[in-house]
XYZ file of N, CA, C and O in Angstrom:
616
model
N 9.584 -13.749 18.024
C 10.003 -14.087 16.686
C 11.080 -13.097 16.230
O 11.129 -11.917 16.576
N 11.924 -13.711 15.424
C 13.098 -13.172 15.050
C 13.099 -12.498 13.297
O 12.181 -12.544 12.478
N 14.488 -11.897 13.149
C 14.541 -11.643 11.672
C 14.319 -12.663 10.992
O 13.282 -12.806 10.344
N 15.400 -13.649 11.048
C 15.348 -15.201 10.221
C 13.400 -15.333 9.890
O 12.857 -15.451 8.791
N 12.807 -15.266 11.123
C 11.440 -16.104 11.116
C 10.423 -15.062 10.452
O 9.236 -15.386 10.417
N 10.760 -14.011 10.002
C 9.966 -12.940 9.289
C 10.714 -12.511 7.505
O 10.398 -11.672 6.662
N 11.581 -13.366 7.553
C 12.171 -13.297 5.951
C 12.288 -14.529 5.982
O 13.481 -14.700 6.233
N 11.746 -15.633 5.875
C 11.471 -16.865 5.974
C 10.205 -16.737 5.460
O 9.843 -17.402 4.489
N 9.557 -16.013 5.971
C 7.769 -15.604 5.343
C 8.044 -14.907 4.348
O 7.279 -15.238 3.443
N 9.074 -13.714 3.864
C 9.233 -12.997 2.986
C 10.001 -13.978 1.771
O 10.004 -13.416 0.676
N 10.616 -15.272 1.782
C 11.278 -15.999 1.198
C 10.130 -17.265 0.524
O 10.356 -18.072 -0.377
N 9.092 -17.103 1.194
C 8.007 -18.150 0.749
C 7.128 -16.851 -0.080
O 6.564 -17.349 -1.054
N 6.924 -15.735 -0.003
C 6.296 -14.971 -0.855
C 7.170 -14.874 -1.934
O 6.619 -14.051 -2.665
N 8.411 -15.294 -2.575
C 9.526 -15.257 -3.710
C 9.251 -16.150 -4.118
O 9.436 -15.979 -5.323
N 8.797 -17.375 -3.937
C 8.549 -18.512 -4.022
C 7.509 -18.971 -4.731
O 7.461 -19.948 -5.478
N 6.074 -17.630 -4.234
C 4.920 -17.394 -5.344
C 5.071 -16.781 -6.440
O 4.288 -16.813 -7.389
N 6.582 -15.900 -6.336
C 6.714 -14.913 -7.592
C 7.414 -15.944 -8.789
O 7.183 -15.891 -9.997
N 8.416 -16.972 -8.019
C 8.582 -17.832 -9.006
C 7.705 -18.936 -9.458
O 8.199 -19.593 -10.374
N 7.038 -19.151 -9.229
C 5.581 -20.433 -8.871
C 5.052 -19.446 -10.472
O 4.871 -20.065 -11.520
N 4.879 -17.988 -10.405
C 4.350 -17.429 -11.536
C 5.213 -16.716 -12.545
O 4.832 -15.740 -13.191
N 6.803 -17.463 -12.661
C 7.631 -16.935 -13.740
C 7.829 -15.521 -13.454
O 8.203 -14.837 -14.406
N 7.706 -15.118 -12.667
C 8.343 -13.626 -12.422
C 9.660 -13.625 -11.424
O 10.224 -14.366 -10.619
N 9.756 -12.583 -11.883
C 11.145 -12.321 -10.813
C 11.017 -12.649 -9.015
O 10.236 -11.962 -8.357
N 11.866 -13.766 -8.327
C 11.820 -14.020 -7.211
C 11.792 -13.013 -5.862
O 12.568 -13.273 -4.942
N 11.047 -12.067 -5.778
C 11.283 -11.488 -4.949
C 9.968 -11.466 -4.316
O 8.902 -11.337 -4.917
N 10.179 -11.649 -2.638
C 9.221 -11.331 -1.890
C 9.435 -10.422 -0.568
O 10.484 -10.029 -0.059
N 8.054 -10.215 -0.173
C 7.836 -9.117 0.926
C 7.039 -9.255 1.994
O 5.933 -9.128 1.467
N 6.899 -9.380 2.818
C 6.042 -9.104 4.378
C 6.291 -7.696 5.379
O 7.383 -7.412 5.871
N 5.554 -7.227 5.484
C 5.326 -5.931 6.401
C 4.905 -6.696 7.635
O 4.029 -7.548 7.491
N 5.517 -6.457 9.037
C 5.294 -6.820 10.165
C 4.797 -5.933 10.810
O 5.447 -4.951 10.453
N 3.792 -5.475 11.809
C 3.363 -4.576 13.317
C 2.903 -5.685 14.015
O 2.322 -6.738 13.755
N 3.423 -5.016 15.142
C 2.898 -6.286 16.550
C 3.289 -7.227 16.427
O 2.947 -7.863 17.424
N 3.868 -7.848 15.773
C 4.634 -9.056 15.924
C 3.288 -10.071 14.766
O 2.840 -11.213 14.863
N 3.043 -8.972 13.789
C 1.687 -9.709 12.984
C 2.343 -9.658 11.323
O 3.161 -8.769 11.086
N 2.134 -10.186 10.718
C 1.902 -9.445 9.182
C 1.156 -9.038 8.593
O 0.594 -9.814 7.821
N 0.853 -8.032 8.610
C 0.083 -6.841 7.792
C -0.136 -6.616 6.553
O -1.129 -6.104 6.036
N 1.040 -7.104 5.961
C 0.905 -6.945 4.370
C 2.152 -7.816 3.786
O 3.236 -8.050 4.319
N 1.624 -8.237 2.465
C 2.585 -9.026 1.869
C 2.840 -9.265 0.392
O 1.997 -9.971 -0.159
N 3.384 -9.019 -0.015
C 3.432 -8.959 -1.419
C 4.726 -9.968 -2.040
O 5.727 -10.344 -1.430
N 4.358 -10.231 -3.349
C 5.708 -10.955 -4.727
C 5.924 -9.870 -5.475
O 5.614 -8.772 -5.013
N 6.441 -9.969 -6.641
C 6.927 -9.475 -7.833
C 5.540 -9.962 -8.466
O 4.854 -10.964 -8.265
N 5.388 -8.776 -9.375
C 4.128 -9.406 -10.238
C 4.004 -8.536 -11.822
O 3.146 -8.452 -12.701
N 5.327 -7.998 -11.601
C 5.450 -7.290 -13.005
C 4.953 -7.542 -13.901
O 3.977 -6.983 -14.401
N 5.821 -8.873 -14.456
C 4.981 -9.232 -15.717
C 3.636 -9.878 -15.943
O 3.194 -9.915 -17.092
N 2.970 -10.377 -14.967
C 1.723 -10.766 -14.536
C 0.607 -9.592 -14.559
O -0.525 -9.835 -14.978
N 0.940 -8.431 -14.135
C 0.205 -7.011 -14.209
C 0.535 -6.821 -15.667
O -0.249 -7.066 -16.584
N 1.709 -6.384 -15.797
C 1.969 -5.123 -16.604
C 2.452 -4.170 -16.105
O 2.878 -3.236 -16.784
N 2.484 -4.188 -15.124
C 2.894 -2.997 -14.324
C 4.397 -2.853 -13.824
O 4.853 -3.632 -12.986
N 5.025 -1.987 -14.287
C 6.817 -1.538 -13.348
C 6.539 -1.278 -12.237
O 7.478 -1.646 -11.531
N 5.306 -0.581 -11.308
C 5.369 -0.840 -10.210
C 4.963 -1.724 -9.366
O 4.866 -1.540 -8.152
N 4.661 -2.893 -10.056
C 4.155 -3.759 -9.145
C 5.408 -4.832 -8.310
O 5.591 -6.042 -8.442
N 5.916 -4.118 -7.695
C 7.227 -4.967 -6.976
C 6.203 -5.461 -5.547
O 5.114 -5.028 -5.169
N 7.386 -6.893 -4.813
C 6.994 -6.938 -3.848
C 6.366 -6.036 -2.555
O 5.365 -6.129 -1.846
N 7.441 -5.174 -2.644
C 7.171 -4.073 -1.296
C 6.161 -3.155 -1.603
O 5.287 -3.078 -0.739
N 5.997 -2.280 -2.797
C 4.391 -1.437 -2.790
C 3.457 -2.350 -2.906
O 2.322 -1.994 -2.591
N 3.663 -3.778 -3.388
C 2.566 -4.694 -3.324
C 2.116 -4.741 -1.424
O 0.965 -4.948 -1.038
N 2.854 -4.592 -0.840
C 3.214 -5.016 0.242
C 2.482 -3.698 1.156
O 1.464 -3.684 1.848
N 3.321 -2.798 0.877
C 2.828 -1.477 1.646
C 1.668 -1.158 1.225
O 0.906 -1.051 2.187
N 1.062 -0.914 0.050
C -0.444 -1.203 -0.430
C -1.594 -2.097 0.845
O -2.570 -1.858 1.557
N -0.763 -3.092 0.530
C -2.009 -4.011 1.712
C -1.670 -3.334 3.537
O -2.537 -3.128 4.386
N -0.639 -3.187 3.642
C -0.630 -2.750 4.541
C -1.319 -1.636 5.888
O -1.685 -1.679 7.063
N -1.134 -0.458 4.454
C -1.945 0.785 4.838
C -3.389 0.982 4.689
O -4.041 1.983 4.986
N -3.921 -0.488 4.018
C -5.143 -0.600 4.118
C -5.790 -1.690 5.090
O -6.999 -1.741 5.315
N -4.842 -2.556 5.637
C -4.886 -3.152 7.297
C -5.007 -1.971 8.295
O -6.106 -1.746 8.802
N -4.024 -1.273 8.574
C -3.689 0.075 9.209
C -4.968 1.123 9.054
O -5.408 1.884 9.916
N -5.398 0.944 7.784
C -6.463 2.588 7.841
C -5.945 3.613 7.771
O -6.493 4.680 8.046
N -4.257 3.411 7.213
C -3.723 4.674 7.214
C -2.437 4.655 6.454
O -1.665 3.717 6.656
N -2.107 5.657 5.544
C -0.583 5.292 4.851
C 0.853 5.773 6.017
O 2.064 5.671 5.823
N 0.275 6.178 6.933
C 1.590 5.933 7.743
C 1.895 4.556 8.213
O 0.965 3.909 8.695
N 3.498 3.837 8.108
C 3.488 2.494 8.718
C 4.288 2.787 10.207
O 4.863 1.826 10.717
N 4.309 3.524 10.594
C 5.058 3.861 11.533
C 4.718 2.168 12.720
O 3.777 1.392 12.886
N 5.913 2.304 13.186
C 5.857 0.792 14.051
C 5.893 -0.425 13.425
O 5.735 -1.559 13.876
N 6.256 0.200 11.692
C 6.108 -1.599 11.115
C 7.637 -1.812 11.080
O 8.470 -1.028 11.534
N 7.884 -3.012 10.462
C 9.526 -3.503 9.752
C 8.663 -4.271 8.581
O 7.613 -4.913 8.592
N 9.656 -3.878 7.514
C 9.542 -4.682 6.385
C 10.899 -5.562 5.904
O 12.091 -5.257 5.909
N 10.023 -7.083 5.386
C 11.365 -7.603 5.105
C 10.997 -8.171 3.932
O 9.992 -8.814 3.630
N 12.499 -7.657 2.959
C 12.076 -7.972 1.409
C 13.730 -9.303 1.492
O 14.650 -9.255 2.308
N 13.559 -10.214 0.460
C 14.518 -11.022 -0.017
C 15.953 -10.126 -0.952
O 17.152 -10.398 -1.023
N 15.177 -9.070 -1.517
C 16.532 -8.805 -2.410
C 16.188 -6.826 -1.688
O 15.207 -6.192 -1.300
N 17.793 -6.546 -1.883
C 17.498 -4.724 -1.548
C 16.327 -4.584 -2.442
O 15.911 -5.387 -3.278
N 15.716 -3.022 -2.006
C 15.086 -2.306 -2.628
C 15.702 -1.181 -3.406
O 16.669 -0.501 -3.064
N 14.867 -1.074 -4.699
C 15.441 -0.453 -5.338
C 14.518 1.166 -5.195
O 13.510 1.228 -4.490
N 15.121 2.556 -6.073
C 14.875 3.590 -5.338
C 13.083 4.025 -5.301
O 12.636 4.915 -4.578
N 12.520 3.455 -5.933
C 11.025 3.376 -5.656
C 10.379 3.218 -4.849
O 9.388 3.893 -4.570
N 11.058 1.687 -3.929
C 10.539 1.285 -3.417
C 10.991 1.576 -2.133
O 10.200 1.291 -1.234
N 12.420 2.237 -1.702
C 12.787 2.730 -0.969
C 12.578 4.366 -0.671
O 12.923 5.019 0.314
N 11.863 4.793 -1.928
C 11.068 6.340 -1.460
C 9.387 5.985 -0.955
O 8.659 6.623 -0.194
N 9.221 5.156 -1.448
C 8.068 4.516 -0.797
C 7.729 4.517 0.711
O 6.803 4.984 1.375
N 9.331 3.504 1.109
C 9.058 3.208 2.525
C 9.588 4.340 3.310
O 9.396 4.324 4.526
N 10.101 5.123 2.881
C 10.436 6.482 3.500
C 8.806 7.255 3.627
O 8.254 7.260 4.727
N 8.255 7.765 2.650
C 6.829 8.180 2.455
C 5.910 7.851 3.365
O 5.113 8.544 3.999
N 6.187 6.366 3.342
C 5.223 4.869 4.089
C 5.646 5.626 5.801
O 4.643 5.942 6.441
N 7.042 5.905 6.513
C 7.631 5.922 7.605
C 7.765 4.641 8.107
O 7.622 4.421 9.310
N 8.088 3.569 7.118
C 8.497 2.053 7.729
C 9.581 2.786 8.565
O 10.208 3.823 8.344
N 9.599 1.666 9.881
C 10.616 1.316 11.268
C 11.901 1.222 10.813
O 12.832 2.025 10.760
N 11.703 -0.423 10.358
C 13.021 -1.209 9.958
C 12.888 -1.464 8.832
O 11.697 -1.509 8.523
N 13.914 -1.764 7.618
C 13.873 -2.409 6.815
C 15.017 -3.807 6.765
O 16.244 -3.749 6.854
N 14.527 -4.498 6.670
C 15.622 -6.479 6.723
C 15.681 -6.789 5.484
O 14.695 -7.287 4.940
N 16.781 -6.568 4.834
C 16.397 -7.983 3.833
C 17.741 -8.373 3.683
O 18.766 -7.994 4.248
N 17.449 -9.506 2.492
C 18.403 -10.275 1.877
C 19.716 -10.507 1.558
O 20.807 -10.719 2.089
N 19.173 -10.381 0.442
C 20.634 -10.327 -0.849
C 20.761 -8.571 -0.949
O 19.932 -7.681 -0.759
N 21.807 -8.560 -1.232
C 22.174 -7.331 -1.847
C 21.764 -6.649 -3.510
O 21.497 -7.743 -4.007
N 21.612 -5.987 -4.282
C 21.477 -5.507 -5.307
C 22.051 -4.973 -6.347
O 21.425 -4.146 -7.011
N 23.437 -5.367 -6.708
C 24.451 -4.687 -7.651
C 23.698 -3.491 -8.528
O 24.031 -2.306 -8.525
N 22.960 -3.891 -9.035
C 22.121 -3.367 -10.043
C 21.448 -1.972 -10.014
O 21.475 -1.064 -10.844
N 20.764 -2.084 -8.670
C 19.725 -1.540 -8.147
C 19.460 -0.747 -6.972
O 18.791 0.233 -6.646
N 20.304 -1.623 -6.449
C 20.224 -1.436 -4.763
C 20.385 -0.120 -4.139
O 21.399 0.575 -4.210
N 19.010 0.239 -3.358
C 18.845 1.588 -3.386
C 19.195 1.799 -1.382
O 19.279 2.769 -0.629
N 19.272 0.746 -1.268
C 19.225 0.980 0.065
C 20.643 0.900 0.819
O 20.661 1.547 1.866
N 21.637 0.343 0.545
C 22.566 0.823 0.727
C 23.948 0.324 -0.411
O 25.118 0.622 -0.171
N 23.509 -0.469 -1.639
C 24.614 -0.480 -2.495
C 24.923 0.847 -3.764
O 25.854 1.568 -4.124
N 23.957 0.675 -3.998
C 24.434 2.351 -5.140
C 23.653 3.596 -4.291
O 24.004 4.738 -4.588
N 22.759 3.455 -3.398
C 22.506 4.470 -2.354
C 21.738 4.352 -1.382
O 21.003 3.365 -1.416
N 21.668 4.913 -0.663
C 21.172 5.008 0.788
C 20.435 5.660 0.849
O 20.803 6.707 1.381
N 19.087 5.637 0.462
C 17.705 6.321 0.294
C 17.128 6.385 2.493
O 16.632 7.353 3.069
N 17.320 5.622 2.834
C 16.271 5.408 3.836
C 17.333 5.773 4.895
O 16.951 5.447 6.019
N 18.667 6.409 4.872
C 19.668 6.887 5.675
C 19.464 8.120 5.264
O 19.697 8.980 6.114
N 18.883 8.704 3.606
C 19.551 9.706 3.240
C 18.861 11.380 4.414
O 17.748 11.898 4.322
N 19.931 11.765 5.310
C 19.284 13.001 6.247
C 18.733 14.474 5.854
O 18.333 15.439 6.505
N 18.935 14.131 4.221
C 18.036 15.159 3.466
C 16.599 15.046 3.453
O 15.785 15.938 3.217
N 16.385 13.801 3.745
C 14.973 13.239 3.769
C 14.115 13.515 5.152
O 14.766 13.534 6.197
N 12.843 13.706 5.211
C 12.228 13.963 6.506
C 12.031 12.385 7.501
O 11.707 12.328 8.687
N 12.327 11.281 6.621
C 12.706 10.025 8.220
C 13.755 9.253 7.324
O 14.120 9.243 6.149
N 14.009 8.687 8.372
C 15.169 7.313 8.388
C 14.327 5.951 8.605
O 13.247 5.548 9.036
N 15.410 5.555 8.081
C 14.774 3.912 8.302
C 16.500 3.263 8.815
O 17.680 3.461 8.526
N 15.600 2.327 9.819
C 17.153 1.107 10.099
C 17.107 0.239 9.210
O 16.121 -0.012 8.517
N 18.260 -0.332 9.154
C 18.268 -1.007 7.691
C 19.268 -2.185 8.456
O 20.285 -1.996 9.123
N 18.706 -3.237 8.162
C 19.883 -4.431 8.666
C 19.942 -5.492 7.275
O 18.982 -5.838 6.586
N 20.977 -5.770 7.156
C 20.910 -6.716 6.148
C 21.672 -8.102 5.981
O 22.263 -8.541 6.968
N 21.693 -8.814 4.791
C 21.853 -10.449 4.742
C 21.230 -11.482 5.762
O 21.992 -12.304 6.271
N 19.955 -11.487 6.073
C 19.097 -12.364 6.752
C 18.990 -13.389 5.461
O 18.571 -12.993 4.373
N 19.329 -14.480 5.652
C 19.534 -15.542 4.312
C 19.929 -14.922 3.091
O 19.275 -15.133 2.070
N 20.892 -14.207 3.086
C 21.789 -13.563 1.743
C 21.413 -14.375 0.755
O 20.950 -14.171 -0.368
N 21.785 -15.654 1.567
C 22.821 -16.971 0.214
C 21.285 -17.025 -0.255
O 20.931 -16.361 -1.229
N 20.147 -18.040 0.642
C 19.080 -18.537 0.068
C 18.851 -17.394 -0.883
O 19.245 -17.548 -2.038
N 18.273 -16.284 -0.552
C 17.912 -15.490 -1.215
C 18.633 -14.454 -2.744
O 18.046 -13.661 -3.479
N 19.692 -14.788 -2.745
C 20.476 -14.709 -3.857
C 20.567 -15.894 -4.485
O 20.265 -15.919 -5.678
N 20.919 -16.894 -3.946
C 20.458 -18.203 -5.059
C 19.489 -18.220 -5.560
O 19.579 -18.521 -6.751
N 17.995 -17.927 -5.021
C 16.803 -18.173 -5.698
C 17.120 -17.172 -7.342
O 16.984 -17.564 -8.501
N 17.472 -16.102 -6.936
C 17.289 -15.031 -8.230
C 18.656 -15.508 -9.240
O 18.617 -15.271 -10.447
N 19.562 -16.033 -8.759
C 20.396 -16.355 -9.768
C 19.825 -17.681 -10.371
O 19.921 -17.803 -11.592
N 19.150 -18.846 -9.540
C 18.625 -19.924 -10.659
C 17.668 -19.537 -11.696
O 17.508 -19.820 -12.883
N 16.942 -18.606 -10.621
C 15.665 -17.736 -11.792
C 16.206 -17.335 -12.889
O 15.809 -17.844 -13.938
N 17.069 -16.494 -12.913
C 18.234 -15.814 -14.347
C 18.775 -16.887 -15.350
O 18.940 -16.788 -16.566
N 19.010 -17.959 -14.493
C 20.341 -18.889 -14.885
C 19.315 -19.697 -15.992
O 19.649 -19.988 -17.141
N 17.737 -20.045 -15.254
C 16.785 -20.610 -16.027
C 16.470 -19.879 -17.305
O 16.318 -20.375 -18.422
N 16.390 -18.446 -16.903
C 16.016 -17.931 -17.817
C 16.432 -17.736 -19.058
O 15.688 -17.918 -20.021
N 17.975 -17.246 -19.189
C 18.839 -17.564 -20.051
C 18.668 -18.260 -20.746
O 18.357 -17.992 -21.907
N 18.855 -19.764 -20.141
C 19.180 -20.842 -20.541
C 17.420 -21.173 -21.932
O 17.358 -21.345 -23.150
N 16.445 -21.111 -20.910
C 15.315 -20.955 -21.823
C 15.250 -20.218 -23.095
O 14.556 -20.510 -24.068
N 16.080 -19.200 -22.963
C 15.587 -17.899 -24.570
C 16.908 -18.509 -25.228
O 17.201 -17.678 -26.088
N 17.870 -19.547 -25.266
C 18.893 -19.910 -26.023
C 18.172 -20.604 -26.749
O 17.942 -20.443 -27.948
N 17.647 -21.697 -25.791
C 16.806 -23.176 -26.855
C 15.381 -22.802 -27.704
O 14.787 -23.448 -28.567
N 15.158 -21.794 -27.236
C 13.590 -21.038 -28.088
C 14.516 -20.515 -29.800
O 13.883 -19.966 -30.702
């Protein structure tokens, strides 16, 4: 199994985040060619700022594992990670990180910085990116585009 076929799983977990009016983003943690952990966006559903896909994600993970090291995993999120969640997976010692769309905003992983490159840090992470860019940036711009459009007519 390939990138495509492991953010394809991470693109159907965005799918639950929009299914529950939250922000489209999803996550799967892979070892062994398994998924380990998986998480949506569930911000506003918690309450919680940290409840993003990926600590949703690494959470289940390290409790598959028995251990907060992920060493040997790849994680693949739909949109970059932003710097939380990318000190996370540094912390975590994720493998790889795959995702999406890029992050104007946010993007901690390699648009406003490079957390999981950064060699001040005690690991690295590989980082490959735009595995379904488009899908995965379309989803979050209809999400927005809806959203908008909703708080005009209210």
């Amino acid at each position: 199994m390939d990138d495509a076929f492991w953010m394809n799983r991470a693109i159907i977990e965005a799918q639950n985040a929009l299914d529950e009016d939250e922000v489209p983003v999803g996550c799967v943690i892979v070892h062994n060619n398994r998924i380990i952990g998986r998480g949506y966006n569930q911000i506003e559903s918690l309450q919680d700022p940290t409840a993003h896909a990926e600590i949703i994600a690494i959470t289940a993970a390290a409790e598959h594992l028995g251990s907060r090291r992920l060493e040997g995993c790849a994680l693949y999120v739909t949109l970059e990670p932003c710097v939380m969640c990318c000190g996370a997976m540094v912390l975590a010692r994720i493998d790889r990180l795959v995702f999406g769309a890029r992050d104007p905003k946010a993007g901690a992983a390699l648009t406003l910085y490079n957390i999981p490159a950064d060699t001040r840090l005690n690991h690295r992470i590989e980082i490959v990116e735009g595995i379904y860019a488009d899908e995965c940036g379309n989803m979050l711009s209809e999400f927005f585009r809806r959203l908008r459009t909703n708080k005009t007519v209210n």
